[in-house]
mmCIF file of C-alpha atoms in Angstrom:
data_model
loop_
_atom_site.group_PDB
_atom_site.id
_atom_site.type_symbol
_atom_site.label_atom_id
_atom_site.label_comp_id
_atom_site.label_asym_id
_atom_site.label_seq_id
_atom_site.Cartn_x
_atom_site.Cartn_y
_atom_site.Cartn_z
ATOM 1 C CA MET A 8 0.000 0.000 0.000
ATOM 2 C CA ALA A 9 1.107 3.536 -0.567
ATOM 3 C CA THR A 10 3.285 5.105 2.081
ATOM 4 C CA GLU A 11 2.344 8.016 4.286
ATOM 5 C CA THR A 12 4.814 10.184 2.354
ATOM 6 C CA GLU A 13 3.012 9.496 -0.908
ATOM 7 C CA ASN A 14 -0.472 10.316 0.393
ATOM 8 C CA LYS A 15 0.396 13.396 2.452
ATOM 9 C CA PRO A 16 -0.994 16.544 0.743
ATOM 10 C CA VAL A 17 1.496 19.296 -0.088
ATOM 11 C CA VAL A 18 0.532 22.631 1.448
ATOM 12 C CA ALA A 19 0.782 25.892 -0.507
ATOM 13 C CA GLY A 20 4.380 27.062 -0.898
ATOM 14 C CA GLU A 21 5.909 23.665 -0.117
ATOM 15 C CA GLU A 22 8.604 22.710 -2.625
ATOM 16 C CA GLU A 23 7.998 19.742 -4.930
ATOM 17 C CA LYS A 24 11.342 18.145 -4.126
ATOM 18 C CA LYS A 25 9.882 17.046 -0.798
ATOM 19 C CA VAL A 26 7.954 14.309 -2.613
ATOM 20 C CA GLU A 27 10.617 13.280 -5.122
ATOM 21 C CA ALA A 28 13.376 10.712 -4.490
ATOM 22 C CA PRO A 29 12.570 9.835 -0.818
ATOM 23 C CA ALA A 30 8.935 9.080 -1.679
ATOM 24 C CA VAL A 31 9.896 6.918 -4.627
ATOM 25 C CA GLU A 32 12.349 4.975 -2.500
ATOM 26 C CA ALA A 33 9.757 4.563 0.238
ATOM 27 C CA ALA A 34 7.200 3.316 -2.265
ATOM 28 C CA ALA A 35 9.683 0.794 -3.672
ATOM 29 C CA ALA A 36 10.460 -0.451 -0.175
ATOM 30 C CA ALA A 37 6.756 -0.712 0.752
ATOM 31 C CA ALA A 38 5.703 -2.463 -2.444
ATOM 32 C CA PRO A 39 6.547 -6.044 -1.439
ATOM 33 C CA ALA A 40 4.792 -5.650 1.899
ATOM 34 C CA ALA A 41 1.678 -4.421 0.117
ATOM 35 C CA ALA A 42 1.456 -7.775 -1.680
ATOM 36 C CA ASP A 43 -1.136 -6.405 -4.103
ATOM 37 C CA LYS A 44 1.624 -4.917 -6.226
ATOM 38 C CA PRO A 45 1.812 -7.495 -8.997
ATOM 39 C CA ALA A 46 4.267 -10.141 -7.917
ATOM 40 C CA GLU A 47 3.742 -11.858 -11.263
ATOM 41 C CA ALA A 48 4.470 -8.859 -13.470
ATOM 42 C CA ALA A 49 7.883 -8.673 -15.095
ATOM 43 C CA ALA A 50 7.971 -4.891 -15.451
ATOM 44 C CA ALA A 51 7.949 -2.382 -12.609
ATOM 45 C CA ALA A 52 4.523 -1.006 -11.709
ATOM 46 C CA GLY A 53 3.859 2.322 -13.417
ATOM 47 C CA GLY A 54 0.870 3.837 -11.658
ATOM 48 C CA GLY A 55 -0.788 7.216 -12.084
ATOM 49 C CA ASP A 56 -0.086 10.538 -10.416
ATOM 50 C CA THR A 57 -0.580 10.561 -6.662
ATOM 51 C CA ALA A 58 -2.509 13.270 -4.851
ATOM 52 C CA ALA A 59 0.777 14.782 -3.719
ATOM 53 C CA ASP A 60 1.977 15.074 -7.303
ATOM 54 C CA LYS A 61 -1.108 16.957 -8.417
ATOM 55 C CA LYS A 62 -1.589 19.393 -5.532
ATOM 56 C CA PRO A 63 1.190 21.932 -6.289
ATOM 57 C CA GLU A 64 0.139 22.296 -9.939
ATOM 58 C CA GLU A 65 -3.525 22.796 -9.060
ATOM 59 C CA LYS A 66 -2.712 25.452 -6.452
ATOM 60 C CA ALA A 67 -0.353 27.223 -8.808
ATOM 61 C CA ASP A 68 -3.044 27.212 -11.498
ATOM 62 C CA ALA A 69 -5.664 28.565 -9.110
ATOM 63 C CA ALA A 70 -3.476 31.396 -7.742
ATOM 64 C CA PRO A 71 -3.808 33.944 -10.603
ATOM 65 C CA ALA A 72 -7.574 33.476 -10.880
ATOM 66 C CA ALA A 73 -8.017 33.999 -7.138
ATOM 67 C CA GLY A 74 -6.823 37.613 -7.393
ATOM 68 C CA GLY A 75 -9.987 38.881 -9.111
ATOM 69 C CA GLU A 76 -10.250 42.448 -10.419
ATOM 70 C CA GLY A 77 -8.471 43.965 -7.463
ATOM 71 C CA GLY A 78 -5.808 41.241 -7.316
ATOM 72 C CA ASP A 79 -2.083 41.565 -7.807
ATOM 73 C CA GLY A 80 -1.739 42.052 -11.564
ATOM 74 C CA ALA A 81 -4.326 39.458 -12.738
ATOM 75 C CA THR A 82 -4.609 40.016 -16.500
ATOM 76 C CA SER A 83 -7.548 39.381 -18.843
ATOM 77 C CA SER A 84 -5.651 36.450 -20.380
ATOM 78 C CA ASP A 85 -5.379 34.887 -16.905
ATOM 79 C CA ALA A 86 -9.126 35.350 -16.412
ATOM 80 C CA ALA A 87 -9.840 33.776 -19.812
ATOM 81 C CA ALA A 88 -7.565 30.832 -19.037
ATOM 82 C CA ALA A 89 -9.299 30.138 -15.708
ATOM 83 C CA PRO A 90 -12.442 28.442 -17.162
ATOM 84 C CA ALA A 91 -10.246 26.250 -19.386
ATOM 85 C CA LYS A 92 -8.160 25.185 -16.385
ATOM 86 C CA LYS A 93 -11.296 24.523 -14.357
ATOM 87 C CA GLU A 94 -12.660 22.376 -17.176
ATOM 88 C CA LYS A 95 -9.377 20.481 -17.272
ATOM 89 C CA GLU A 96 -9.614 19.766 -13.534
ATOM 90 C CA MET A 97 -13.190 18.455 -13.940
ATOM 91 C CA LYS A 98 -12.205 15.809 -16.495
ATOM 92 C CA PRO A 99 -12.802 12.248 -15.273
ATOM 93 C CA THR A 100 -9.825 10.808 -13.432
ATOM 94 C CA VAL A 101 -10.790 7.230 -14.298
ATOM 95 C CA HIS A 102 -9.923 5.142 -17.344
ATOM 96 C CA LYS A 103 -13.550 4.112 -18.001
ATOM 97 C CA ALA A 104 -15.132 7.501 -18.745
ATOM 98 C CA ASN A 105 -18.413 6.145 -20.170
ATOM 99 C CA PHE A 106 -19.167 4.045 -17.075
ATOM 100 C CA GLU A 107 -22.526 2.574 -16.147
ATOM 101 C CA LYS A 108 -23.915 3.427 -12.699
ATOM 102 C CA ASP A 109 -22.997 0.936 -9.948
ATOM 103 C CA VAL A 110 -21.100 -1.364 -12.310
ATOM 104 C CA VAL A 111 -17.703 -2.367 -10.897
ATOM 105 C CA TYR A 112 -14.967 -2.155 -13.544
ATOM 106 C CA LEU A 113 -12.148 -4.522 -12.577
ATOM 107 C CA TYR A 114 -8.566 -4.088 -13.794
ATOM 108 C CA GLN A 115 -6.519 -7.237 -13.325
ATOM 109 C CA PHE A 116 -4.260 -9.760 -15.061
ATOM 110 C CA THR A 117 -5.193 -11.544 -18.275
ATOM 111 C CA ARG A 118 -6.536 -15.105 -18.230
ATOM 112 C CA THR A 119 -4.495 -18.295 -18.400
ATOM 113 C CA PRO A 120 -5.538 -21.776 -19.593
ATOM 114 C CA MET A 121 -5.145 -23.162 -16.048
ATOM 115 C CA LEU A 122 -6.950 -20.620 -13.854
ATOM 116 C CA PRO A 123 -8.631 -17.204 -14.212
ATOM 117 C CA SER A 124 -5.683 -15.244 -12.781
ATOM 118 C CA ILE A 125 -2.121 -16.012 -11.690
ATOM 119 C CA SER A 126 -2.405 -13.182 -9.163
ATOM 120 C CA PRO A 127 -4.022 -14.380 -5.912
ATOM 121 C CA PHE A 128 -5.133 -10.818 -5.186
ATOM 122 C CA CYS A 129 -6.905 -10.385 -8.530
ATOM 123 C CA LEU A 130 -8.555 -13.792 -8.182
ATOM 124 C CA LYS A 131 -9.579 -12.901 -4.625
ATOM 125 C CA VAL A 132 -11.422 -9.742 -5.721
ATOM 126 C CA GLU A 133 -13.189 -11.439 -8.638
ATOM 127 C CA THR A 134 -14.253 -14.357 -6.407
ATOM 128 C CA TRP A 135 -15.591 -11.920 -3.822
ATOM 129 C CA LEU A 136 -17.514 -9.940 -6.459
ATOM 130 C CA ARG A 137 -19.187 -13.148 -7.639
ATOM 131 C CA LEU A 138 -20.043 -14.291 -4.112
ATOM 132 C CA ALA A 139 -21.425 -10.837 -3.273
ATOM 133 C CA GLY A 140 -23.501 -10.831 -6.470
ATOM 134 C CA LEU A 141 -22.292 -7.418 -7.643
ATOM 135 C CA LYS A 142 -22.417 -6.519 -11.321
ATOM 136 C CA TYR A 143 -18.891 -6.179 -12.667
ATOM 137 C CA GLU A 144 -16.928 -6.083 -15.906
ATOM 138 C CA ASN A 145 -13.265 -6.854 -16.536
ATOM 139 C CA ILE A 146 -11.318 -4.288 -18.570
ATOM 140 C CA ASP A 147 -8.838 -5.743 -21.051
ATOM 141 C CA HIS A 148 -5.838 -3.415 -20.646
ATOM 142 C CA LYS A 149 -3.081 -5.935 -21.538
ATOM 143 C CA LEU A 150 -1.254 -5.199 -18.260
ATOM 144 C CA LYS A 151 -0.624 -1.593 -19.323
ATOM 145 C CA LEU A 152 -2.498 0.115 -16.470
ATOM 146 C CA ARG A 153 -1.956 0.380 -12.722
ATOM 147 C CA SER A 154 -3.810 2.139 -9.951
ATOM 148 C CA LYS A 155 -2.640 5.449 -8.541
ATOM 149 C CA LYS A 156 -0.938 3.331 -5.880
ATOM 150 C CA GLY A 157 0.871 1.387 -8.599
ATOM 151 C CA GLN A 158 -1.084 -1.814 -7.998
ATOM 152 C CA LEU A 159 -3.187 -4.508 -9.580
ATOM 153 C CA PRO A 160 -5.987 -5.182 -9.020
ATOM 154 C CA PHE A 161 -7.946 -1.973 -8.798
ATOM 155 C CA VAL A 162 -11.550 -1.106 -9.568
ATOM 156 C CA GLU A 163 -13.515 1.888 -10.782
ATOM 157 C CA VAL A 164 -17.049 2.506 -9.543
ATOM 158 C CA ASN A 165 -19.181 5.489 -10.521
ATOM 159 C CA GLY A 166 -16.111 7.421 -11.680
ATOM 160 C CA GLU A 167 -14.046 6.670 -8.559
ATOM 161 C CA GLU A 168 -10.943 4.492 -8.319
ATOM 162 C CA ILE A 169 -10.443 2.056 -5.430
ATOM 163 C CA ALA A 170 -7.108 0.256 -5.100
ATOM 164 C CA ASP A 171 -5.748 -2.631 -2.980
ATOM 165 C CA SER A 172 -7.751 -5.872 -2.874
ATOM 166 C CA THR A 173 -8.573 -5.675 0.846
ATOM 167 C CA ILE A 174 -9.695 -2.040 0.638
ATOM 168 C CA ILE A 175 -11.730 -2.804 -2.513
ATOM 169 C CA MET A 176 -13.686 -5.540 -0.711
ATOM 170 C CA GLN A 177 -14.179 -3.485 2.448
ATOM 171 C CA GLU A 178 -15.344 -0.398 0.546
ATOM 172 C CA LEU A 179 -17.758 -2.267 -1.736
ATOM 173 C CA ALA A 180 -19.119 -4.333 1.180
ATOM 174 C CA THR A 181 -19.937 -1.117 3.072
ATOM 175 C CA ARG A 182 -21.288 0.700 0.024
ATOM 176 C CA TYR A 183 -23.609 -2.087 -1.167
ATOM 177 C CA ASP A 184 -24.274 -3.874 2.170
ATOM 178 C CA LYS A 185 -22.497 -7.081 1.116
ATOM 179 C CA ASP A 186 -20.620 -8.164 4.249
ATOM 180 C CA LEU A 187 -19.815 -11.877 3.830
ATOM 181 C CA ASP A 188 -18.716 -11.989 7.489
ATOM 182 C CA ALA A 189 -21.914 -10.532 8.969
ATOM 183 C CA ALA A 190 -22.870 -13.799 10.707
ATOM 184 C CA LEU A 191 -19.449 -14.399 12.296
ATOM 185 C CA THR A 192 -18.780 -14.006 16.004
ATOM 186 C CA GLN A 193 -15.950 -11.775 17.187
ATOM 187 C CA GLU A 194 -13.819 -14.836 17.924
ATOM 188 C CA GLN A 195 -14.365 -16.131 14.371
ATOM 189 C CA ARG A 196 -13.483 -12.709 12.951
ATOM 190 C CA ASN A 197 -10.225 -12.763 14.944
ATOM 191 C CA ILE A 198 -9.360 -16.231 13.606
ATOM 192 C CA ALA A 199 -10.204 -15.111 10.050
ATOM 193 C CA HIS A 200 -7.931 -12.070 10.402
ATOM 194 C CA ALA A 201 -5.027 -14.219 11.605
ATOM 195 C CA MET A 202 -5.508 -16.809 8.821
ATOM 196 C CA ILE A 203 -5.776 -14.126 6.105
ATOM 197 C CA SER A 204 -2.545 -12.539 7.389
ATOM 198 C CA MET A 205 -0.814 -15.910 7.232
ATOM 199 C CA LEU A 206 -2.078 -16.531 3.683
ATOM 200 C CA GLU A 207 -1.299 -13.114 2.221
ATOM 201 C CA ASN A 208 1.838 -12.223 4.155
ATOM 202 C CA HIS A 209 3.475 -15.634 4.282
ATOM 203 C CA LEU A 210 2.091 -18.402 2.019
ATOM 204 C CA VAL A 211 1.855 -16.051 -0.981
ATOM 205 C CA TRP A 212 5.556 -15.303 -0.590
ATOM 206 C CA VAL A 213 6.347 -19.023 -0.426
ATOM 207 C CA VAL A 214 4.609 -19.404 -3.809
ATOM 208 C CA LEU A 215 6.367 -16.322 -5.217
ATOM 209 C CA SER A 216 9.722 -17.694 -4.071
ATOM 210 C CA TRP A 217 9.136 -20.885 -6.077
ATOM 211 C CA ARG A 218 8.005 -18.912 -9.129
ATOM 212 C CA SER A 219 11.009 -16.577 -9.095
ATOM 213 C CA LYS A 220 13.426 -19.531 -8.916
ATOM 214 C CA ASN A 221 11.547 -21.627 -11.513
ATOM 215 C CA THR A 222 10.298 -19.146 -14.121
ATOM 216 C CA GLU A 223 10.379 -21.668 -16.982
ATOM 217 C CA GLN A 224 8.339 -24.167 -14.970
ATOM 218 C CA MET A 225 5.976 -21.379 -13.973
ATOM 219 C CA LEU A 226 5.296 -20.409 -17.603
ATOM 220 C CA LYS A 227 4.805 -24.057 -18.503
ATOM 221 C CA GLY A 228 2.782 -24.922 -15.385
ATOM 222 C CA TYR A 229 0.181 -22.202 -16.010
ATOM 223 C CA LYS A 230 0.468 -22.421 -19.839
ATOM 224 C CA ILE A 231 1.149 -18.687 -19.991
ATOM 225 C CA ASN A 232 1.243 -17.169 -23.468
ATOM 226 C CA LEU A 233 3.047 -13.847 -23.079
ATOM 227 C CA GLN A 234 2.014 -12.658 -26.547
ATOM 228 C CA HIS A 235 -1.629 -12.883 -25.485
ATOM 229 C CA ALA A 236 -1.040 -11.624 -21.957
ATOM 230 C CA LEU A 237 0.872 -8.526 -23.073
ATOM 231 C CA GLY A 238 -0.864 -7.978 -26.425
ATOM 232 C CA SER A 239 2.553 -8.050 -28.086
ATOM 233 C CA ARG A 240 3.595 -9.034 -31.602
ATOM 234 C CA LEU A 241 7.111 -9.992 -30.528
ATOM 235 C CA PRO A 242 7.938 -13.721 -30.742
ATOM 236 C CA ASN A 243 7.115 -15.720 -27.623
ATOM 237 C CA ALA A 244 10.692 -16.977 -27.429
ATOM 238 C CA LEU A 245 11.975 -13.410 -27.086
ATOM 239 C CA LEU A 246 9.253 -12.428 -24.606
ATOM 240 C CA ASN A 247 9.949 -15.538 -22.532
ATOM 241 C CA PHE A 248 13.663 -14.724 -22.413
ATOM 242 C CA PHE A 249 13.118 -11.183 -21.125
ATOM 243 C CA PHE A 250 10.376 -12.320 -18.744
ATOM 244 C CA LYS A 251 12.582 -14.990 -17.172
ATOM 245 C CA PHE A 252 15.410 -12.508 -16.675
ATOM 246 C CA GLN A 253 13.255 -9.665 -15.304
ATOM 247 C CA PHE A 254 10.835 -11.725 -13.226
ATOM 248 C CA SER A 255 13.501 -13.952 -11.718
ATOM 249 C CA ARG A 256 15.662 -10.981 -10.711
ATOM 250 C CA LYS A 257 12.859 -8.775 -9.375
ATOM 251 C CA GLY A 258 10.926 -11.632 -7.783
ATOM 252 C CA ALA A 259 13.980 -12.890 -5.915
ATOM 253 C CA LYS A 260 14.765 -9.341 -4.779
ATOM 254 C CA LYS A 261 11.249 -8.878 -3.368
ATOM 255 C CA VAL A 262 11.277 -12.250 -1.588
ATOM 256 C CA LYS A 263 14.626 -11.426 -0.033
ATOM 257 C CA ALA A 264 13.407 -7.991 1.073
ATOM 258 C CA GLN A 265 10.385 -9.660 2.683
ATOM 259 C CA GLY A 266 12.765 -11.879 4.675
ATOM 260 C CA LEU A 267 11.844 -15.295 3.270
ATOM 261 C CA GLY A 268 14.459 -15.205 0.529
ATOM 262 C CA VAL A 269 17.407 -15.706 2.885
ATOM 263 C CA HIS A 270 16.359 -19.334 3.466
ATOM 264 C CA LYS A 271 17.084 -22.428 1.366
ATOM 265 C CA PRO A 272 14.360 -23.592 -1.087
ATOM 266 C CA GLU A 273 13.630 -26.742 0.973
ATOM 267 C CA GLU A 274 13.257 -24.637 4.141
ATOM 268 C CA ILE A 275 10.860 -22.246 2.385
ATOM 269 C CA GLU A 276 8.786 -25.187 1.123
ATOM 270 C CA GLU A 277 8.585 -26.551 4.664
ATOM 271 C CA PHE A 278 7.182 -23.180 5.819
ATOM 272 C CA GLY A 279 4.486 -23.533 3.157
ATOM 273 C CA ARG A 280 3.632 -27.076 4.257
ATOM 274 C CA LYS A 281 3.062 -25.882 7.830
ATOM 275 C CA ASP A 282 0.722 -23.140 6.565
ATOM 276 C CA LEU A 283 -1.273 -25.705 4.568
ATOM 277 C CA LYS A 284 -1.505 -28.013 7.586
ATOM 278 C CA VAL A 285 -2.867 -25.211 9.786
ATOM 279 C CA LEU A 286 -5.522 -24.356 7.183
ATOM 280 C CA SER A 287 -6.444 -28.006 6.769
ATOM 281 C CA GLU A 288 -6.930 -28.483 10.522
ATOM 282 C CA LEU A 289 -9.064 -25.337 10.750
ATOM 283 C CA LEU A 290 -11.292 -26.456 7.865
ATOM 284 C CA ALA A 291 -11.611 -30.036 9.176
ATOM 285 C CA ASP A 292 -14.660 -31.679 7.597
ATOM 286 C CA LYS A 293 -16.693 -28.478 7.125
ATOM 287 C CA PRO A 294 -17.612 -27.351 3.591
ATOM 288 C CA PHE A 295 -16.270 -23.858 4.374
ATOM 289 C CA PHE A 296 -14.089 -22.511 7.178
ATOM 290 C CA PHE A 297 -16.950 -21.270 9.369
ATOM 291 C CA GLY A 298 -19.817 -23.516 8.323
ATOM 292 C CA ASP A 299 -22.113 -23.946 5.357
ATOM 293 C CA GLU A 300 -21.612 -20.521 3.758
ATOM 294 C CA PRO A 301 -18.363 -19.022 2.405
ATOM 295 C CA THR A 302 -16.849 -15.934 4.025
ATOM 296 C CA THR A 303 -13.980 -13.589 3.244
ATOM 297 C CA LEU A 304 -11.487 -16.166 4.528
ATOM 298 C CA ASP A 305 -12.825 -18.686 2.003
ATOM 299 C CA CYS A 306 -12.275 -16.155 -0.814
ATOM 300 C CA VAL A 307 -8.686 -15.497 0.259
ATOM 301 C CA ALA A 308 -7.875 -19.178 0.874
ATOM 302 C CA PHE A 309 -9.293 -20.181 -2.520
ATOM 303 C CA SER A 310 -7.358 -17.465 -4.363
ATOM 304 C CA VAL A 311 -4.045 -18.601 -2.844
ATOM 305 C CA LEU A 312 -4.641 -22.370 -2.855
ATOM 306 C CA ALA A 313 -5.737 -22.199 -6.506
ATOM 307 C CA GLN A 314 -2.232 -20.952 -7.390
ATOM 308 C CA ILE A 315 -0.864 -24.198 -5.918
ATOM 309 C CA HIS A 316 -3.557 -26.618 -7.093
ATOM 310 C CA PHE A 317 -4.090 -25.511 -10.711
ATOM 311 C CA ILE A 318 -0.612 -26.190 -12.037
ATOM 312 C CA LEU A 319 -0.071 -28.585 -14.916
ATOM 313 C CA ASP A 320 0.525 -32.120 -13.592
ATOM 314 C CA GLU A 321 3.638 -32.448 -15.746
ATOM 315 C CA VAL A 322 5.291 -29.706 -13.680
ATOM 316 C CA LYS A 323 6.450 -31.059 -10.342
ATOM 317 C CA TYR A 324 5.663 -28.729 -7.460
ATOM 318 C CA GLY A 325 6.261 -29.939 -3.904
ATOM 319 C CA LEU A 326 3.446 -27.928 -2.285
ATOM 320 C CA LYS A 327 0.864 -29.231 -4.774
ATOM 321 C CA GLU A 328 1.883 -32.831 -4.101
ATOM 322 C CA PHE A 329 1.799 -32.211 -0.328
ATOM 323 C CA MET A 330 -1.674 -30.651 -0.486
ATOM 324 C CA GLN A 331 -3.080 -33.516 -2.566
ATOM 325 C CA GLU A 332 -1.606 -36.218 -0.332
ATOM 326 C CA ASN A 333 -1.936 -34.652 3.145
ATOM 327 C CA CYS A 334 -4.663 -31.992 2.843
ATOM 328 C CA PRO A 335 -7.421 -33.480 0.634
ATOM 329 C CA ASN A 336 -10.022 -31.330 2.409
ATOM 330 C CA LEU A 337 -8.281 -28.216 1.029
ATOM 331 C CA VAL A 338 -8.505 -29.686 -2.484
ATOM 332 C CA GLY A 339 -12.233 -30.224 -1.859
ATOM 333 C CA HIS A 340 -12.571 -26.631 -0.632
ATOM 334 C CA VAL A 341 -10.979 -25.308 -3.830
ATOM 335 C CA SER A 342 -13.382 -27.409 -5.923
ATOM 336 C CA ARG A 343 -16.450 -26.165 -4.002
ATOM 337 C CA ILE A 344 -15.560 -22.488 -4.412
ATOM 338 C CA LYS A 345 -14.738 -23.064 -8.081
ATOM 339 C CA GLU A 346 -18.116 -24.723 -8.742
ATOM 340 C CA ARG A 347 -20.021 -22.104 -6.771
ATOM 341 C CA CYS A 348 -18.322 -18.972 -8.102
ATOM 342 C CA PHE A 349 -17.015 -19.979 -11.529
ATOM 343 C CA PRO A 350 -19.570 -22.050 -13.466
ATOM 344 C CA ASP A 351 -17.947 -20.539 -16.577
ATOM 345 C CA TRP A 352 -14.456 -21.797 -15.599
ATOM 346 C CA GLU A 353 -14.079 -23.882 -18.780
ATOM 347 C CA ASP A 354 -15.024 -20.925 -21.009
ATOM 348 C CA ILE A 355 -12.601 -18.688 -19.132
ATOM 349 C CA CYS A 356 -9.687 -21.103 -19.479
ATOM 350 C CA THR A 357 -10.330 -22.292 -23.049
ATOM 351 C CA LYS A 358 -11.382 -18.993 -24.646
ATOM 352 C CA LEU A 359 -9.353 -16.813 -22.217
ATOM 353 C CA ASP A 360 -12.449 -14.624 -22.025
ATOM 354 C CA LEU A 361 -12.237 -11.892 -19.375
ATOM 355 C CA ASN A 362 -16.017 -11.476 -19.375
ATOM 356 C CA ALA A 363 -17.352 -14.991 -19.860
ATOM 357 C CA HIS A 364 -19.916 -14.192 -17.122
ATOM 358 C CA ILE A 365 -21.551 -11.464 -19.230
ATOM 359 C CA PRO A 366 -24.162 -12.776 -21.704
ATOM 360 C CA LYS A 367 -23.073 -12.201 -25.287
ATOM 361 C CA PRO A 368 -25.489 -11.094 -28.042
ATOM 362 C CA GLU A 369 -26.785 -14.231 -29.713
ATOM 363 C CA PRO A 370 -25.564 -14.825 -33.257
ATOM 364 C CA GLU A 371 -28.093 -15.283 -36.038
ATOM 365 C CA THR A 372 -29.965 -18.451 -35.146
ATOM 366 C CA LYS A 373 -30.208 -21.496 -37.369
ATOM 367 C CA GLU A 374 -33.998 -21.132 -37.494
ATOM 368 C CA ASN A 375 -33.724 -17.613 -38.870
ATOM 369 C CA LYS A 376 -31.268 -18.813 -41.478
ATOM 370 C CA GLU A 377 -33.562 -21.677 -42.404
ATOM 371 C CA GLY A 378 -36.494 -19.258 -42.520
ATOM 372 C CA ALA A 379 -34.519 -16.948 -44.764
ATOM 373 C CA ASP A 380 -33.562 -19.907 -46.981
ATOM 374 C CA THR A 381 -37.199 -21.068 -47.093
ATOM 375 C CA GLU A 382 -38.356 -17.574 -47.950
ATOM 376 C CA LYS A 383 -35.706 -17.344 -50.639
ATOM 377 C CA THR A 384 -36.715 -20.747 -52.072
ATOM 378 C CA ALA A 385 -40.389 -19.748 -52.072
ATOM 379 C CA GLU A 386 -39.537 -16.572 -53.926
ATOM 380 C CA GLN A 387 -37.491 -18.530 -56.455
ATOM 381 C CA ASP A 388 -40.372 -20.988 -56.933
ATOM 382 C CA LYS A 389 -42.742 -18.093 -57.438
ATOM 383 C CA ASN A 390 -40.464 -16.551 -60.058
ATOM 384 C CA GLU A 391 -40.082 -19.887 -61.820
ATOM 385 C CA SER A 392 -43.875 -20.386 -61.787
ATOM 386 C CA GLU A 393 -44.402 -16.943 -63.242
ATOM 387 C CA LYS A 394 -41.860 -17.664 -65.960
ATOM 388 C CA GLU A 395 -43.550 -20.961 -66.780
ATOM 389 C CA LEU A 396 -46.941 -19.235 -66.864
ATOM 390 C CA GLU A 397 -45.616 -16.575 -69.202
ATOM 391 C CA LYS A 398 -44.162 -19.302 -71.384
ATOM 392 C CA ASP A 399 -47.500 -21.133 -71.486
ATOM 393 C CA ASN A 400 -49.313 -17.905 -72.310
ATOM 394 C CA SER A 401 -46.910 -17.137 -75.134
ATOM 395 C CA ASN A 402 -47.315 -20.676 -76.476
ATOM 396 C CA GLU A 403 -51.090 -20.381 -76.278
ATOM 397 C CA LYS A 404 -51.004 -17.056 -78.091
ATOM 398 C CA SER A 405 -48.813 -18.462 -80.821
ATOM 399 C CA GLU A 406 -51.151 -21.449 -81.137
ATOM 400 C CA LYS A 407 -54.158 -19.158 -81.407
ATOM 401 C CA LYS A 408 -52.370 -17.114 -84.025
ATOM 402 C CA GLU A 409 -51.523 -20.247 -85.985
ATOM 403 C CA GLU A 410 -55.166 -21.506 -85.990
ATOM 404 C CA PRO A 411 -56.695 -18.725 -88.283
ATOM 405 C CA GLU A 412 -53.745 -19.083 -90.631
ATOM 406 C CA LYS A 413 -54.411 -22.830 -90.827
ATOM 407 C CA VAL A 414 -58.146 -22.276 -91.560
ATOM 408 C CA VAL A 415 -57.331 -19.781 -94.332
ATOM 409 C CA GLU A 416 -54.955 -22.289 -95.932
ATOM 410 C CA GLU A 417 -57.559 -25.045 -95.787
ATOM 411 C CA ASN A 418 -60.217 -22.802 -97.413
ATOM 412 C CA LYS A 419 -57.769 -21.769 -100.096
ATOM 413 C CA GLU A 420 -57.017 -25.416 -100.904
ATOM 414 C CA LYS A 421 -60.747 -26.214 -101.115
ATOM 415 C CA GLU A 422 -61.348 -23.293 -103.499
ATOM 416 C CA GLU A 423 -58.495 -24.389 -105.751
ATOM 417 C CA ALA A 424 -59.863 -27.953 -105.817
ATOM 418 C CA ALA A 425 -63.403 -26.726 -106.754
ATOM 419 C CA ALA A 426 -61.996 -24.543 -109.553
ATOM 420 C CA LYS A 427 -60.302 -27.548 -111.080
#
């Protein structure tokens, strides 16, 4: 999440250099701890302008107009420029300008053939949106956009941006009265908080550690096509080469900064096994962690466990094998959430459709085509009948014309015979 330095407004007269290098360094240091910053992305997160970046410009723009007629040297050109600047400030600050009211526009990673998203945080938000029953639409941005905090996922609702998966769910739950944890006791809420912290601040990093050390297996395990994911025309071989170099280097750096990266791979995997065992014991034989209905913890657990479970069988991954052999109830939990929230899973993974949940306009039906063909055939038959009728009429006319000529000839022959 963004640091305090980034979000602190700049007061009038404060120099811009106060928010330059130190803030950037602080943001870079805070990024791994935020976890929502895309651990799977090869490139550094771009992000939009923060509030601190915009404040000095806006105040400087407003200063000449504030003088009025009796101000310090405010010219007519300044006064004329003021409405234009005001109009510029009022422009939408969201990417989806022509938004529909109360529709959640979700910006996340592209699909893969193995699971809807290789980011547990993106998958978490989409799962929550489906469980909450909110209308949403994925925006296909080919990984080119980030939130103002430099993160994926983020959403836009009614012209407002909300970033960070946890904040997104909290804000939307409050706004639309969709609290999945409403029936939980305080003790259950405390347990959920502890488990979510373990999943997002520990187990996710165990998975990221494996990915950063095994980038080729990662690409193969999730069947990632970088040309499709990035919307690039460069050859996959070239994209894969750069991805392996960038992702491996940056991923390892983040894992080390988090603290997990100083350990050996087998030690890190053992940490992950202990996390899985704790989750398995908490779930026991219940369908969901706190009973018959899924809660926020179920969303988070599914989004992380899916990253482990939905890897191609050909790719050997220790945590997947451990979960299948020692935590079968977690495998069952993943299947239940998948069936409940993603009935279109096959369409998502085969067509890589970001919006498989949105009904598509039906193509021209077979019946209509048959009707059109029937109508066309009937018209052809009618034309052929008319042609035949015209032909018969012409034949009849010619026959009628031939009859008087025949009678005249016969009379002429009779007259010639009588004369003889």
